[in-house]
Short mmCIF file of C-alpha atoms in Angstrom, two decimals:
data_model
loop_
_atom_site.label_atom_id
_atom_site.label_comp_id
_atom_site.label_asym_id
_atom_site.label_seq_id
_atom_site.Cartn_x
_atom_site.Cartn_y
_atom_site.Cartn_z
CA MET A 236 61.20 83.82 86.22
CA PHE A 237 61.58 87.25 84.65
CA ALA A 238 62.13 87.52 80.92
CA ALA A 239 63.29 90.82 79.56
CA LEU A 240 64.01 92.13 76.11
CA VAL A 241 66.07 95.22 75.54
CA GLY A 242 63.86 98.16 74.69
CA CYS A 243 62.84 101.64 75.60
CA ALA A 244 61.67 101.19 79.15
CA PRO A 245 62.72 102.08 82.66
CA ALA A 246 65.00 100.00 84.81
CA GLU A 247 63.25 97.35 86.87
CA LYS A 248 64.34 98.69 90.27
CA GLY A 249 62.15 101.57 91.35
CA LEU A 250 60.54 101.79 87.93
CA GLU A 251 61.78 105.33 87.38
CA ASP A 252 61.03 106.77 83.97
CA ASN A 253 64.53 107.10 82.53
CA SER A 254 63.59 105.87 79.11
CA ALA A 255 61.87 106.53 75.90
CA ALA A 256 58.96 108.64 77.05
CA ASN A 257 59.55 111.47 74.63
CA ASP A 258 58.14 114.97 74.33
CA GLN A 259 55.03 113.48 72.79
CA GLY A 260 54.37 111.38 75.90
CA TYR A 261 54.70 107.94 74.39
CA VAL A 262 57.26 105.15 74.68
CA SER A 263 58.84 104.33 71.34
CA GLY A 264 60.59 101.18 70.20
CA THR A 265 60.29 97.60 71.32
CA GLY A 266 58.93 97.12 74.81
CA VAL A 267 60.52 95.49 77.80
CA ILE A 268 58.67 92.31 78.69
CA THR A 269 58.42 91.13 82.29
CA GLN A 270 56.70 87.95 83.41
CA ILE A 271 55.91 87.66 87.10
CA PRO A 272 56.02 84.16 88.63
CA GLU A 273 52.81 83.05 90.33
CA GLY A 274 54.36 83.06 93.81
CA GLU A 275 55.65 86.62 93.40
CA ARG A 276 52.48 88.29 92.16
CA ALA A 277 50.93 91.15 94.06
CA GLY A 278 47.23 91.25 94.81
CA ALA A 279 44.50 91.92 92.30
CA VAL A 280 44.43 95.20 90.43
CA GLU A 281 41.45 97.18 91.69
CA LEU A 282 39.77 99.23 88.98
CA SER A 283 36.21 100.02 88.08
CA GLY A 284 34.58 102.65 85.96
CA GLU A 285 32.73 103.22 82.75
CA THR A 286 33.70 102.36 79.20
CA THR A 287 33.53 104.87 76.37
CA ASN A 288 30.20 103.36 75.33
CA GLY A 289 28.70 103.95 78.79
CA GLN A 290 28.94 100.41 80.19
CA SER A 291 30.05 99.98 83.80
CA PHE A 292 32.84 97.54 84.59
CA ASP A 293 34.67 96.31 87.66
CA LEU A 294 37.81 94.18 87.28
CA GLU A 295 36.81 92.31 90.44
CA GLU A 296 33.77 91.00 88.55
CA TRP A 297 36.07 89.88 85.70
CA GLN A 298 38.11 87.63 88.00
CA GLY A 299 37.98 84.02 86.89
CA SER A 300 39.39 84.94 83.49
CA PRO A 301 42.64 86.50 82.36
CA VAL A 302 42.42 90.20 81.50
CA VAL A 303 44.58 92.27 79.16
CA LEU A 304 44.89 95.98 80.00
CA ASN A 305 46.36 98.29 77.36
CA LEU A 306 47.25 101.94 78.00
CA TRP A 307 46.96 104.10 74.88
CA TYR A 308 45.79 107.35 73.31
CA ALA A 309 44.76 108.18 69.76
CA ALA A 310 47.68 110.38 68.65
CA CYS A 311 50.36 107.99 69.94
CA PRO A 312 52.17 106.46 66.90
CA PRO A 313 53.21 103.23 68.70
CA CYS A 314 49.62 102.86 69.99
CA ARG A 315 48.37 103.09 66.41
CA GLU A 316 50.97 100.54 65.31
CA GLU A 317 50.02 97.96 67.95
CA ALA A 318 46.23 98.42 67.68
CA PRO A 319 45.68 95.76 64.97
CA ASP A 320 47.72 93.20 66.93
CA LEU A 321 45.71 93.87 70.09
CA GLN A 322 42.44 93.45 68.19
CA ASP A 323 43.71 90.22 66.57
CA ALA A 324 44.71 88.84 69.98
CA TYR A 325 41.33 89.81 71.42
CA MET A 326 39.56 87.94 68.63
CA ALA A 327 41.85 84.93 69.03
CA PHE A 328 41.31 84.61 72.80
CA LYS A 329 37.81 85.93 73.50
CA ASP A 330 36.24 82.47 73.12
CA GLU A 331 38.61 81.27 75.86
CA GLY A 332 37.17 83.92 78.18
CA VAL A 333 40.09 86.36 78.01
CA ARG A 334 38.90 89.94 78.46
CA PHE A 335 40.50 93.11 77.14
CA LEU A 336 40.20 96.68 78.37
CA GLY A 337 41.78 99.66 76.70
CA ILE A 338 42.77 102.49 79.03
CA ASN A 339 42.86 105.77 77.14
CA VAL A 340 45.04 108.15 79.12
CA ARG A 341 44.43 111.42 77.22
CA ASP A 342 41.45 111.61 74.90
CA GLU A 343 37.80 112.51 75.13
CA ALA A 344 35.23 109.87 74.19
CA ALA A 345 34.84 111.13 70.60
CA ALA A 346 38.55 110.73 69.81
CA ALA A 347 38.73 107.35 71.56
CA ASN A 348 35.69 106.05 69.70
CA ALA A 349 37.02 107.38 66.36
CA PHE A 350 40.28 105.50 66.99
CA ALA A 351 38.32 102.31 67.76
CA ARG A 352 36.34 102.66 64.52
CA GLN A 353 39.46 103.41 62.46
CA PHE A 354 41.33 100.36 63.74
CA GLY A 355 38.33 98.03 64.10
CA ILE A 356 38.76 97.74 67.88
CA THR A 357 35.80 95.84 69.31
CA TYR A 358 36.91 95.41 72.94
CA PRO A 359 35.93 98.14 75.44
CA SER A 360 38.05 101.10 76.50
CA MET A 361 37.77 103.51 79.38
CA LEU A 362 38.87 107.12 79.60
CA ASP A 363 41.51 107.79 82.26
CA LYS A 364 42.32 111.48 82.04
CA GLU A 365 42.12 111.67 85.86
CA GLY A 366 44.71 108.90 86.22
CA LYS A 367 42.59 106.38 88.17
CA ALA A 368 43.80 103.39 86.15
CA VAL A 369 47.36 104.67 85.97
CA ALA A 370 47.30 104.97 89.79
CA ALA A 371 45.96 101.41 90.09
CA LEU A 372 48.95 100.23 88.04
CA SER A 373 51.52 102.57 89.64
CA GLY A 374 53.58 99.84 91.31
CA LEU A 375 53.77 97.96 88.02
CA LEU A 376 54.25 100.63 85.35
CA PRO A 377 56.29 103.82 85.31
CA PRO A 378 54.46 107.11 84.79
CA GLN A 379 53.84 108.03 81.16
CA ALA A 380 54.56 104.49 79.97
CA VAL A 381 52.29 104.61 76.94
CA PRO A 382 51.75 102.30 75.29
CA SER A 383 51.94 99.60 77.93
CA THR A 384 50.13 96.31 78.27
CA VAL A 385 49.47 94.30 81.43
CA VAL A 386 48.18 90.71 81.49
CA LEU A 387 46.28 89.82 84.66
CA ASP A 388 45.76 86.22 85.73
CA SER A 389 42.33 84.92 86.66
CA THR A 390 42.71 86.25 90.22
CA GLY A 391 43.26 89.76 88.85
CA ALA A 392 46.97 89.79 89.76
CA PRO A 393 49.53 91.08 87.24
CA ALA A 394 51.20 88.12 85.51
CA ALA A 395 53.08 90.01 82.80
CA ARG A 396 53.71 93.48 81.48
CA VAL A 397 55.10 95.06 78.35
CA VAL A 398 56.34 98.63 78.69
CA GLY A 399 56.26 99.95 75.13
CA ILE A 400 54.76 98.49 72.01
CA VAL A 401 53.55 94.88 72.09
CA ASP A 402 53.28 92.69 69.01
CA ARG A 403 50.78 89.93 68.50
CA SER A 404 53.18 86.99 68.91
CA THR A 405 54.45 88.33 72.23
CA LEU A 406 50.96 89.08 73.50
CA ASN A 407 49.70 85.67 72.37
CA ALA A 408 52.57 83.97 74.24
CA LEU A 409 51.92 85.95 77.44
CA ILE A 410 48.20 85.17 77.36
CA THR A 411 48.85 81.50 76.57
CA ASP A 412 51.26 81.25 79.51
CA VAL A 413 48.54 82.54 81.86
CA LEU A 414 45.94 80.19 80.38
CA ASP A 415 48.38 77.25 80.67
CA GLU A 416 49.06 78.10 84.33
CA GLU A 417 45.38 78.01 85.06
CA SER A 418 44.78 74.73 83.26
CA SER A 419 47.62 73.10 85.24
CA THR A 420 46.44 74.39 88.63
CA PRO A 421 44.55 71.67 90.55
#
């Protein structure tokens, strides 16, 4: 079942960017939330690379646990607003095996790392100025949908997305839904 809240995001059909991506390149306002039923999920998101601290990662190796992907950049006001909630959710769910990956769509490593220090972000981020991660999420998110958050299930398939800012209670509920699915699967 799809759940949607009114916000500044593109229409579901075709995912064209007819929304709140402003001249600054970010999506303002409350995000549109979409949950994707298990039987309707596409295949696993394929993405690998290097984090800003030089560690290699491959989402395929992270399968077996839910993953939260968050698209952001340092000068984006909504990204700055949601950063504490993302960190709080990471801390709340990391002992349950949930992984987080920030996807910085604009900055160099120095700016991304300064943002992480300023907001106390302890989960890894990657730089995506070339658009590799954005391309991997292209069927799920409209172009320039920053901030956006995607929750992957343990198979790596997208289970939910928020186009626009996400708050902690919404993110917690989306992650909990994925964890509950997995605990009820035989």
